[in-house]
mmCIF file of C-alpha atoms in Angstrom:
data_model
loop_
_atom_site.group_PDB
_atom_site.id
_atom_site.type_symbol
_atom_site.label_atom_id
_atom_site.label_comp_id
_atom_site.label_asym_id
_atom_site.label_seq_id
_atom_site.Cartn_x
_atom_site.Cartn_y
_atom_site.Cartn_z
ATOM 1 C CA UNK A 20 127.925 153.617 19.384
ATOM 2 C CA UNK A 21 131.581 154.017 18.466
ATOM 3 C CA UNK A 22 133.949 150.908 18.293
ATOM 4 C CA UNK A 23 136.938 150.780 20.161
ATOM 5 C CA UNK A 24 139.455 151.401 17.448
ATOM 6 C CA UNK A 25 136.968 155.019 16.742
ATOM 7 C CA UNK A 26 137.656 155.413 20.756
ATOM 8 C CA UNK A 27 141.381 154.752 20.098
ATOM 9 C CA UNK A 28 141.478 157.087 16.471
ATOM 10 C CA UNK A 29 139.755 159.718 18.693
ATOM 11 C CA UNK A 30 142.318 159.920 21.847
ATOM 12 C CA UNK A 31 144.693 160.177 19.081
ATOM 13 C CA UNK A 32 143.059 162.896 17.108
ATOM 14 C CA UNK A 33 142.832 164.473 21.170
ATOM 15 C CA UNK A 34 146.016 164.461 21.593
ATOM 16 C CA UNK A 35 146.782 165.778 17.995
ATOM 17 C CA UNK A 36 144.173 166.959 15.696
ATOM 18 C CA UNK A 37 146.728 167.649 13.370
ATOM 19 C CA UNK A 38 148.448 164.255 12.651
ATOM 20 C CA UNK A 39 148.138 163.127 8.957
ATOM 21 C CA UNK A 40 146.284 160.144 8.083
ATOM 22 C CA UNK A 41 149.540 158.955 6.856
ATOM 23 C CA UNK A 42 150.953 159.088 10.571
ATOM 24 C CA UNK A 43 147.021 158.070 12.070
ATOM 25 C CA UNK A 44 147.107 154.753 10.032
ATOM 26 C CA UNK A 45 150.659 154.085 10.972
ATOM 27 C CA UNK A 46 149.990 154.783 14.748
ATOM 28 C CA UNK A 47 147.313 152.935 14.881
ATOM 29 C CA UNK A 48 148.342 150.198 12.605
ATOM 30 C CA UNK A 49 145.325 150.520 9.991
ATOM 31 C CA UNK A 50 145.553 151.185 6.247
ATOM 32 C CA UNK A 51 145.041 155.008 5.007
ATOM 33 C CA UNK A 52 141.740 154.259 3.682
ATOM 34 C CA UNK A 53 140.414 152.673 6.996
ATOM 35 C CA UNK A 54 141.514 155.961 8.850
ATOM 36 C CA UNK A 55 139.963 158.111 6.388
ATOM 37 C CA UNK A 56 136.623 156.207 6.272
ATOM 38 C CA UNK A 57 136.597 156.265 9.734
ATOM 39 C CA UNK A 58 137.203 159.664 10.574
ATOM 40 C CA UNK A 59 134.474 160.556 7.820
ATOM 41 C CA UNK A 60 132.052 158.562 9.963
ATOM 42 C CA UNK A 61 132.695 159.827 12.695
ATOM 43 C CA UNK A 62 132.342 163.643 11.098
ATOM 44 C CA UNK A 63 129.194 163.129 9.580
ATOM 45 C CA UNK A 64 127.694 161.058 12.799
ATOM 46 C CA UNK A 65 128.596 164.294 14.835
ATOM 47 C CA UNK A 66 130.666 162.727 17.031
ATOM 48 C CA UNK A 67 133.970 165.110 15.654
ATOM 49 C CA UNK A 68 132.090 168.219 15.121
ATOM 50 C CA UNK A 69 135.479 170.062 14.285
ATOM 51 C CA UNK A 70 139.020 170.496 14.988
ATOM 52 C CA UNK A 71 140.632 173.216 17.150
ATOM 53 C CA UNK A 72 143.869 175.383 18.118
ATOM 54 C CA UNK A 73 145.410 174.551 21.402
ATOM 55 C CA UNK A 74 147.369 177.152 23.193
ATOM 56 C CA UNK A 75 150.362 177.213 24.621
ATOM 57 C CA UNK A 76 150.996 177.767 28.124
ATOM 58 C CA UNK A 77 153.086 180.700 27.927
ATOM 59 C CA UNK A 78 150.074 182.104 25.819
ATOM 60 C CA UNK A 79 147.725 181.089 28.484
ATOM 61 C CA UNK A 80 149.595 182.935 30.700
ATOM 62 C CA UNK A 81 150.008 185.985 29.176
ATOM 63 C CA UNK A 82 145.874 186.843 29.363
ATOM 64 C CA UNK A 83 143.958 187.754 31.921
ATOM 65 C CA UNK A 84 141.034 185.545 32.594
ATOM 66 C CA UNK A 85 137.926 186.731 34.172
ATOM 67 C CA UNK A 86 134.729 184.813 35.537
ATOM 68 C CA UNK A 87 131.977 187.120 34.713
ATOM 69 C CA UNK A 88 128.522 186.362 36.541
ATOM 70 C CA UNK A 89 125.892 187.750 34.811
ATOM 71 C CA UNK A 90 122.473 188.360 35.595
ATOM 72 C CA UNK A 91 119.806 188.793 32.800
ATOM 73 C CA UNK A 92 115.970 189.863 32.458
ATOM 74 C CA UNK A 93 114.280 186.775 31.568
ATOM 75 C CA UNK A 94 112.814 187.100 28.498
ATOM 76 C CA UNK A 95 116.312 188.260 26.840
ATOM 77 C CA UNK A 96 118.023 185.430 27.989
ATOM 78 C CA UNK A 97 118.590 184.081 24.210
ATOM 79 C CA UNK A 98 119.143 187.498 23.103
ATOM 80 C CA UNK A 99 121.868 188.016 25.549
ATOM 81 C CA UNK A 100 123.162 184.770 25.129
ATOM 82 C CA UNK A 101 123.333 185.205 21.631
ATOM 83 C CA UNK A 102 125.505 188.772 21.837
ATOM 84 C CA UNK A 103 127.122 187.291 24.312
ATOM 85 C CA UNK A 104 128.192 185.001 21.617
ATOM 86 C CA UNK A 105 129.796 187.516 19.403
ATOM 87 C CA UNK A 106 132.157 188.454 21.900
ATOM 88 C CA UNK A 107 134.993 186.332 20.942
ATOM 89 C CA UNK A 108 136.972 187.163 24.221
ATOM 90 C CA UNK A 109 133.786 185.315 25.960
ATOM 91 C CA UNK A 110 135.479 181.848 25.764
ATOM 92 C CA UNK A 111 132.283 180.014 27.528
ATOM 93 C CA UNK A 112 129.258 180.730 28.973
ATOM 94 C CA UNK A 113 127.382 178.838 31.296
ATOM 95 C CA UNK A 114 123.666 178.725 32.504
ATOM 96 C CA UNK A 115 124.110 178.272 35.989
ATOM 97 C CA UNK A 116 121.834 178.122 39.414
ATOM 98 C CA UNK A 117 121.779 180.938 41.991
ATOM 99 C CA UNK A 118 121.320 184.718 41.916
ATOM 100 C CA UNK A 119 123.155 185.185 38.851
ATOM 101 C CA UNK A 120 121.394 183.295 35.649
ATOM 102 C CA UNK A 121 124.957 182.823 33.463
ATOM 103 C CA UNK A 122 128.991 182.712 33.973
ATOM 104 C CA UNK A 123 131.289 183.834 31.051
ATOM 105 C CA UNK A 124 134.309 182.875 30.820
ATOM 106 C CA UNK A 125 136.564 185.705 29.471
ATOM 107 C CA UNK A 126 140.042 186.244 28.356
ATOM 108 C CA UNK A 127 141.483 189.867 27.607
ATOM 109 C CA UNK A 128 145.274 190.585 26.379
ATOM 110 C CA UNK A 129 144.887 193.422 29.000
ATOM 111 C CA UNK A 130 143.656 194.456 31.997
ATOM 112 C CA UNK A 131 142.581 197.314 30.079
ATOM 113 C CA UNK A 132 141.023 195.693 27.294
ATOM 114 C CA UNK A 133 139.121 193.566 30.285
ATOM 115 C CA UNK A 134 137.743 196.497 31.534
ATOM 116 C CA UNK A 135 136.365 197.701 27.613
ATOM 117 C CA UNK A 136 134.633 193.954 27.682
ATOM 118 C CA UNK A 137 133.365 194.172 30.980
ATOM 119 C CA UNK A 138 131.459 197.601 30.302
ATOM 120 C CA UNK A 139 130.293 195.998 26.628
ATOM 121 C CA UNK A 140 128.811 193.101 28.559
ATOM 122 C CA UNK A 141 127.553 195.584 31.320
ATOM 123 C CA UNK A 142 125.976 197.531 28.290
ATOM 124 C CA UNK A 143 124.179 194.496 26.403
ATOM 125 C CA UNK A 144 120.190 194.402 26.165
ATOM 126 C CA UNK A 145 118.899 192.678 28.917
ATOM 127 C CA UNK A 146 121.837 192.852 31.335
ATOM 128 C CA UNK A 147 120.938 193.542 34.765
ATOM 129 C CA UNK A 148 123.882 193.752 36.159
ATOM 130 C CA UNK A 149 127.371 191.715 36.861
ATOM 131 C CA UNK A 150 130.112 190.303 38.917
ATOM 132 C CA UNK A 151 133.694 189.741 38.054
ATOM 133 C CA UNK A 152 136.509 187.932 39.481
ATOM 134 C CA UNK A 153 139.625 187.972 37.539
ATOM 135 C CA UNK A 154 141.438 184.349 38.030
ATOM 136 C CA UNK A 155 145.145 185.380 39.596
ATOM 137 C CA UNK A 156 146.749 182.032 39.168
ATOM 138 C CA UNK A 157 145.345 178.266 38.300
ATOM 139 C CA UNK A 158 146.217 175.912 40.221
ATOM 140 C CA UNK A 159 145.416 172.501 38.095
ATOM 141 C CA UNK A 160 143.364 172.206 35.259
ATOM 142 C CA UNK A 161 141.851 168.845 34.179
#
């Protein structure tokens, strides 16, 4: 269990993993020390497993995102999954219910360079075959 100053350290690590312990402690009105004991904690408990770039909307906007439903021989599945994997324009990938056994998430600078991922995912060991929707426009995102 995590106390409710870790919950309140963590929505303000959320909402900037890079503040400073110097600005942390201040924020949340704890001494340096405190912070940094606490944030070791919670490091080595697993519940921060790491710390991440956001991007900015205009960045956002300038891919093009792709849904990718893929559908996979059985026993490959965790080889697939795991090439899958190397493909850093796969942002996710989920196991999902249905005719198709996985989504990937994808995000190309390029129609162009889409189309090269599409056929490298088309090409892996074990892929049956695929589905793609490219996403024209989000509407909200939680």
């Amino acid at each position: 269990m995590i106390s409710k100053e870790d919950e309140k350290l963590l929505a303000v690590l959320k909402h900037n993993a890079r503040a400073s312990i110097s600005d942390l402690a201040r924020i949340l009105d704890l001494s340096r020390s405190t912070v940094q004991t606490r944030i070791a904690r919670l490091e080595q408990s697993g519940v921060i497993k790491g710390y991440s770039v956001d991007y900015g909307d205009d960045y956002i906007a300038s891919l093009v995102s792709a849904h990718v439903s893929i559908k996979v021989r059985q026993k490959l599945t965790a080889k697939t999954n795991a090439e899958l994997k190397h493909i850093s324009q796969v942002t996710a990938l989920y196991a999902i219910s249905g005719e198709y056994d996985l989504i990937a998430i994808v995000q190309a600078q390029s129609t162009e360079q889409l189309s090269h991922i599409l056929d490298d995912i088309g090409n892996l060991d074990g892929v049956e075959r695929t589905n793609s929707s490219v996403i024209l426009e989000t509407k909200f995102k939680r």
